[in-house]
Coordinates of C-alpha atoms in Angstrom, one line a residue:
M1 CA 82.7 38.1 52.5
T2 CA 85.8 38.0 54.7
P3 CA 86.7 40.5 57.3
K4 CA 89.3 43.2 56.3
K5 CA 91.3 45.5 58.5
K6 CA 91.4 48.2 55.8
H7 CA 88.8 49.1 53.2
R8 CA 88.8 51.8 50.6
D9 CA 85.3 52.8 51.8
A10 CA 86.3 55.4 54.3
A11 CA 84.2 56.0 57.5
P12 CA 82.3 59.2 57.6
A13 CA 83.4 61.9 59.9
P14 CA 81.5 62.4 63.2
N15 CA 80.0 65.7 62.0
E16 CA 78.9 63.9 58.8
R17 CA 77.1 61.2 60.9
A18 CA 75.4 63.9 63.0
Q19 CA 74.3 65.8 59.9
E20 CA 72.8 62.6 58.5
K21 CA 70.7 62.0 61.6
K22 CA 69.4 65.5 61.2
V23 CA 68.5 65.6 57.5
G24 CA 67.9 62.1 56.4
Y25 CA 69.5 58.7 55.6
G26 CA 72.5 59.3 53.3
G27 CA 73.7 55.7 53.1
N28 CA 77.1 56.1 54.8
D29 CA 76.2 55.7 58.5
R30 CA 78.4 53.3 60.5
S31 CA 77.1 54.0 64.0
G32 CA 75.6 51.6 66.5
W33 CA 75.9 47.9 65.8
L34 CA 77.4 48.5 62.3
A35 CA 80.6 49.6 64.0
H36 CA 81.2 46.0 65.1
L37 CA 81.0 44.5 61.6
P38 CA 83.9 43.8 59.2
D39 CA 84.5 46.7 56.9
S40 CA 83.7 44.7 53.8
W41 CA 80.2 43.9 55.1
I42 CA 79.1 47.4 56.0
P43 CA 78.3 48.7 52.4
Y44 CA 75.9 45.8 51.9
V45 CA 74.1 46.4 55.2
Q46 CA 73.8 50.0 54.3
L47 CA 72.5 49.1 50.8
A48 CA 69.8 47.0 52.3
R49 CA 68.8 49.8 54.7
L50 CA 69.1 47.5 57.8
S51 CA 70.4 50.3 60.0
P52 CA 68.2 52.0 60.9
P53 CA 65.4 49.5 60.0
A54 CA 62.8 52.2 59.2
G55 CA 62.3 50.8 55.7
L56 CA 61.6 47.3 57.0
C57 CA 59.0 48.7 59.5
L58 CA 57.2 50.7 56.8
I59 CA 56.9 47.5 54.7
Y60 CA 55.9 45.4 57.7
F61 CA 53.2 47.7 59.1
P62 CA 50.7 47.1 56.2
H63 CA 51.3 43.4 56.5
M64 CA 50.3 43.6 60.2
F65 CA 47.2 45.7 59.2
G66 CA 46.1 42.9 56.9
I67 CA 46.8 40.2 59.5
L68 CA 44.9 41.9 62.3
H69 CA 42.0 43.0 60.0
A70 CA 41.6 39.4 58.7
A71 CA 41.8 38.0 62.2
I72 CA 39.0 40.3 63.4
L73 CA 36.8 39.4 60.4
Q74 CA 37.4 35.7 60.9
K75 CA 37.7 35.6 64.7
S76 CA 41.0 33.8 64.2
S77 CA 42.9 32.2 67.1
L78 CA 45.8 34.0 68.8
P79 CA 48.4 31.3 67.9
Q80 CA 47.5 31.8 64.2
V81 CA 47.9 35.5 64.5
L82 CA 51.2 35.2 66.2
S83 CA 52.7 32.6 63.8
T84 CA 51.5 34.5 60.8
S85 CA 53.0 37.8 62.1
V86 CA 56.4 36.1 62.5
L87 CA 56.0 34.6 59.0
M88 CA 55.2 38.0 57.4
L89 CA 58.1 39.6 59.3
G90 CA 60.5 37.2 57.7
G91 CA 59.0 37.8 54.3
S92 CA 59.0 41.6 54.8
F93 CA 62.7 41.4 55.8
F94 CA 63.7 39.9 52.4
V95 CA 61.3 42.1 50.5
S96 CA 62.7 45.2 52.2
N97 CA 66.3 44.1 51.4
A98 CA 65.5 43.4 47.7
I99 CA 63.6 46.5 46.9
H100 CA 66.0 48.9 48.6
I101 CA 69.0 47.3 46.8
W102 CA 67.1 47.4 43.5
N103 CA 66.0 51.0 44.0
D104 CA 69.6 52.1 44.8
L105 CA 70.9 50.2 41.8
I106 CA 68.6 51.9 39.3
D107 CA 68.7 55.3 41.1
A108 CA 72.5 55.4 41.3
P109 CA 73.0 57.9 38.5
L110 CA 70.3 60.2 40.1
D111 CA 71.6 59.6 43.6
A112 CA 75.0 60.9 42.5
L113 CA 73.4 64.2 41.6
V114 CA 71.8 64.7 45.0
E115 CA 74.0 65.9 47.9
R116 CA 72.3 63.8 50.6
T117 CA 72.4 60.5 48.6
S118 CA 75.7 60.9 46.8
K119 CA 77.5 58.8 49.4
R120 CA 75.2 55.8 49.2
P121 CA 77.2 52.5 48.6
I122 CA 76.8 52.4 44.8
P123 CA 77.4 56.0 43.9
R124 CA 80.5 56.2 46.1
G125 CA 81.9 53.0 44.6
A126 CA 81.7 50.7 47.6
V127 CA 79.4 48.2 45.9
S128 CA 79.6 47.4 42.2
K129 CA 76.5 47.2 40.1
R130 CA 77.1 43.6 39.3
A131 CA 77.3 42.8 43.1
A132 CA 74.1 44.7 43.6
V133 CA 72.3 42.7 41.0
V134 CA 73.4 39.4 42.6
F135 CA 72.5 40.7 46.1
T136 CA 69.0 41.8 44.8
A137 CA 68.4 38.4 43.3
T138 CA 69.3 36.5 46.5
Q139 CA 67.0 38.6 48.6
A140 CA 64.2 38.3 46.0
A141 CA 64.6 34.6 46.1
G142 CA 64.5 34.6 49.8
A143 CA 61.2 36.6 49.7
G144 CA 59.8 34.1 47.1
L145 CA 60.3 31.2 49.5
F146 CA 57.8 32.7 51.9
L147 CA 55.1 32.5 49.2
A148 CA 55.3 28.7 49.6
C149 CA 54.4 29.1 53.3
L150 CA 51.0 30.7 52.6
P151 CA 47.9 28.6 53.0
Y152 CA 47.1 28.5 49.2
P153 CA 48.7 26.8 46.2
L154 CA 52.0 28.5 45.2
V155 CA 50.6 29.6 41.9
Q156 CA 47.6 31.4 43.5
S157 CA 49.9 33.0 46.1
A158 CA 52.3 34.1 43.4
L159 CA 49.4 35.7 41.4
Y160 CA 48.4 37.7 44.4
A161 CA 52.0 38.8 44.9
L162 CA 52.5 39.6 41.2
P163 CA 51.1 43.2 41.3
S164 CA 53.7 44.1 44.1
M165 CA 56.5 42.4 42.2
V166 CA 55.7 44.4 39.0
M167 CA 55.3 47.7 40.8
W168 CA 58.4 47.3 43.0
T169 CA 60.4 46.6 39.9
Y170 CA 59.0 49.7 38.2
Y171 CA 59.1 52.1 41.1
P172 CA 62.6 53.5 40.5
W173 CA 61.5 54.6 37.1
A174 CA 58.3 56.2 38.4
K175 CA 60.4 59.2 39.4
R176 CA 61.3 59.7 35.8
H177 CA 57.9 58.8 34.1
T178 CA 55.3 60.3 36.4
R179 CA 54.9 63.3 38.7
C180 CA 53.3 61.1 41.3
P181 CA 55.8 58.4 42.3
Q182 CA 54.4 58.6 45.8
F183 CA 51.2 56.9 44.6
V184 CA 53.2 54.0 43.1
L185 CA 55.2 53.6 46.3
G186 CA 52.1 54.0 48.5
F187 CA 50.1 51.4 46.6
V188 CA 52.8 48.8 46.5
L189 CA 53.5 49.3 50.2
A190 CA 49.8 49.0 51.0
W191 CA 49.6 45.8 49.0
G192 CA 51.1 44.2 52.1
I193 CA 47.6 44.3 53.5
V194 CA 46.5 42.0 50.8
M195 CA 49.4 39.6 51.5
G196 CA 48.8 39.7 55.2
S197 CA 45.2 38.9 54.8
L198 CA 46.0 36.1 52.4
A199 CA 48.5 34.7 54.9
M200 CA 45.6 34.5 57.4
G201 CA 43.6 32.4 54.9
L202 CA 41.3 35.2 53.9
E203 CA 41.2 36.2 50.2
P204 CA 40.4 39.9 50.1
F205 CA 39.2 39.7 46.6
A206 CA 38.6 37.1 43.9
I207 CA 38.8 38.5 40.4
G208 CA 39.8 36.6 37.2
P209 CA 42.8 34.3 37.7
M210 CA 43.2 35.1 41.4
G211 CA 39.8 33.6 42.1
Y212 CA 40.2 30.7 39.7
G213 CA 37.0 31.5 37.8
V214 CA 34.8 32.2 40.8
K215 CA 32.3 35.0 40.9
P216 CA 34.2 38.4 41.2
R217 CA 34.2 39.5 44.8
V218 CA 35.9 42.4 46.7
D219 CA 35.9 42.9 50.4
V220 CA 35.1 46.6 50.8
S221 CA 36.6 47.0 54.2
T222 CA 40.0 45.6 53.0
L223 CA 39.9 47.8 50.0
C224 CA 39.3 50.9 52.2
L225 CA 42.2 49.9 54.4
L226 CA 44.4 49.4 51.4
L227 CA 43.5 52.8 49.9
A228 CA 43.9 54.5 53.3
S229 CA 47.3 53.0 53.7
T230 CA 48.3 54.2 50.2
L231 CA 47.4 57.7 51.1
W232 CA 49.3 57.5 54.4
A233 CA 52.4 56.5 52.5
M234 CA 51.8 59.3 50.0
I235 CA 51.7 61.8 52.9
Y236 CA 54.9 60.8 54.6
D237 CA 56.8 60.2 51.4
T238 CA 55.9 63.6 50.1
V239 CA 57.3 65.2 53.3
Y240 CA 60.4 63.0 52.8
A241 CA 60.7 64.3 49.2
H242 CA 61.0 67.8 50.4
L243 CA 64.4 66.9 51.9
D244 CA 65.9 67.0 48.4
L245 CA 63.5 69.4 46.7
K246 CA 66.1 71.8 45.3
D247 CA 68.4 69.0 44.1
D248 CA 65.5 67.0 42.6
I249 CA 64.4 70.1 40.6
K250 CA 67.9 70.5 39.2
A251 CA 68.2 66.8 38.4
G252 CA 64.8 66.5 36.8
I253 CA 63.5 64.0 39.4
Q254 CA 59.7 64.0 39.7
S255 CA 57.6 63.9 42.9
L256 CA 54.5 65.5 44.4
A257 CA 56.9 67.8 46.3
V258 CA 58.3 69.0 43.0
L259 CA 54.8 69.3 41.5
Y260 CA 53.1 71.2 44.4
R261 CA 56.1 72.9 46.0
D262 CA 54.7 75.7 48.2
E263 CA 51.2 74.3 47.8
T264 CA 52.1 70.9 49.3
K265 CA 50.5 71.4 52.6
S266 CA 47.1 72.0 51.0
L267 CA 47.5 68.7 49.2
L268 CA 48.5 66.9 52.4
W269 CA 45.4 68.1 54.2
R270 CA 43.2 66.8 51.4
L271 CA 45.0 63.4 51.4
L272 CA 44.6 63.2 55.2
G273 CA 40.9 63.9 55.0
L274 CA 40.4 61.3 52.4
M275 CA 42.5 58.8 54.3
I276 CA 40.5 59.2 57.5
T277 CA 37.2 59.0 55.6
L278 CA 38.3 55.6 54.1
L279 CA 39.3 54.3 57.5
V280 CA 35.9 55.3 58.9
V281 CA 34.0 53.7 55.9
G282 CA 36.1 50.5 56.2
G283 CA 35.4 50.3 60.0
I284 CA 31.7 50.8 59.6
T285 CA 31.6 48.2 56.7
S286 CA 33.4 45.6 58.8
G287 CA 31.6 46.3 62.0
M288 CA 34.6 47.5 64.0
G289 CA 34.1 48.7 67.6
I290 CA 35.3 51.6 69.7
F291 CA 38.9 50.5 70.0
Y292 CA 39.3 50.8 66.2
F293 CA 37.7 54.1 65.9
V294 CA 39.3 55.7 69.0
V295 CA 42.8 54.2 68.9
A296 CA 43.4 53.4 65.2
I297 CA 41.5 56.3 63.5
G298 CA 41.8 58.8 66.4
G299 CA 45.5 58.1 66.8
A300 CA 46.3 58.2 63.1
A301 CA 44.3 61.4 62.6
T302 CA 46.0 63.2 65.5
S303 CA 49.5 62.1 64.6
L304 CA 49.2 63.0 60.9
G305 CA 47.4 66.2 61.7
M306 CA 50.3 67.3 63.9
L307 CA 52.7 66.3 61.2
V308 CA 51.0 68.3 58.5
A309 CA 50.4 71.3 60.7
K310 CA 53.9 71.5 62.3
V311 CA 56.4 70.3 59.6
D312 CA 58.3 73.1 58.0
L313 CA 58.6 71.9 54.4
H314 CA 61.4 74.5 53.7
D315 CA 63.6 73.0 56.5
S316 CA 65.3 69.7 55.8
E317 CA 65.8 69.0 59.5
S318 CA 62.1 69.5 60.2
C319 CA 61.1 67.3 57.3
W320 CA 63.4 64.5 58.4
W321 CA 62.3 64.7 62.1
W322 CA 58.6 64.5 61.3
F323 CA 59.1 61.8 58.7
S324 CA 61.3 59.6 60.9
N325 CA 59.1 60.0 64.0
G326 CA 55.7 60.5 62.5
F327 CA 55.4 57.1 60.7
W328 CA 55.9 55.3 64.0
S329 CA 53.0 57.0 65.7
V330 CA 50.6 56.5 62.8
G331 CA 51.6 52.9 62.1
G332 CA 51.6 52.2 65.8
S333 CA 48.1 53.8 66.2
I334 CA 46.5 51.7 63.5
T335 CA 48.3 48.5 64.6
G336 CA 47.4 49.2 68.2
G337 CA 43.7 49.9 67.4
L338 CA 43.4 46.7 65.4
T339 CA 45.2 44.7 68.0
A340 CA 42.9 46.1 70.8
E341 CA 39.9 45.4 68.7
Y342 CA 41.0 41.8 68.0
L343 CA 41.9 41.1 71.6
Y344 CA 38.6 42.5 72.8
Q345 CA 36.6 40.3 70.4
W346 CA 38.8 37.3 71.2
L347 CA 38.4 37.7 75.0
V348 CA 34.6 38.2 74.9

């Protein structure tokens, strides 16, 4: 891609940028460091959701959960934790790029029907579908290279990654086929816990081909963490889905927000209660200490409790604010609690 002085992809007006910050990512933001890029590059950066990097962080958080959880169980060395964290960040970067491009490619006809997303790169004509397919393939190949860096044979690592590959590929259609696409998204995001654990040399389960014929085994604490992370994603993505509730109903797009509508908060409270229960059970099972229970569970419960209690699901600005700010506090609490627990065990 070569720099161009002029580009048919017009820059958004200042009031449009301000509105996007209030009511959610619309895919046409050029603020910050994007303003210094050549015009021809910007749609591709927007397509990969690199600015702001919220999507990357939401993918990376579960990988960090898995890394730190495995490090605690194995009493791993600090250099191993740090190097694995960097490795998983690189893998998460390419996974994030690939799945966001793929999602926008498949969702382009639906995005064109929703006001907030109608100006994303593909619907507005800034990136062709052919270019998006090629871009997706390059990023998926980049993610695949990181599988070879895991401490297991490539085939075994690929088998562990296979569920996420399949579900990431299917996810754009989940909004058409099921009323609960948030579960599909939550589970595939939470699968990063499995890959983070694997990167640390700890197999969270061994079933069938993944265990190469060994006796079936499942680590209960890892399973609890995975399911809790799935519920966390279901909560924040259901709030996010309320941004476009009216447009989604008109376009026939399915979600928990569409299914529950005015009863959504009741659902969110139940999901939160189950999530915290799973975190507690997982902590007891793995013998976690006070840092995990106070910082990770206490912080997550407080942050999500405030989100559910205070978000106005009928107000797009409120939904966007609580979504874009709330996931940082929850992800940071769980990461911080696991980090503190690991450092305490490592130091003593």
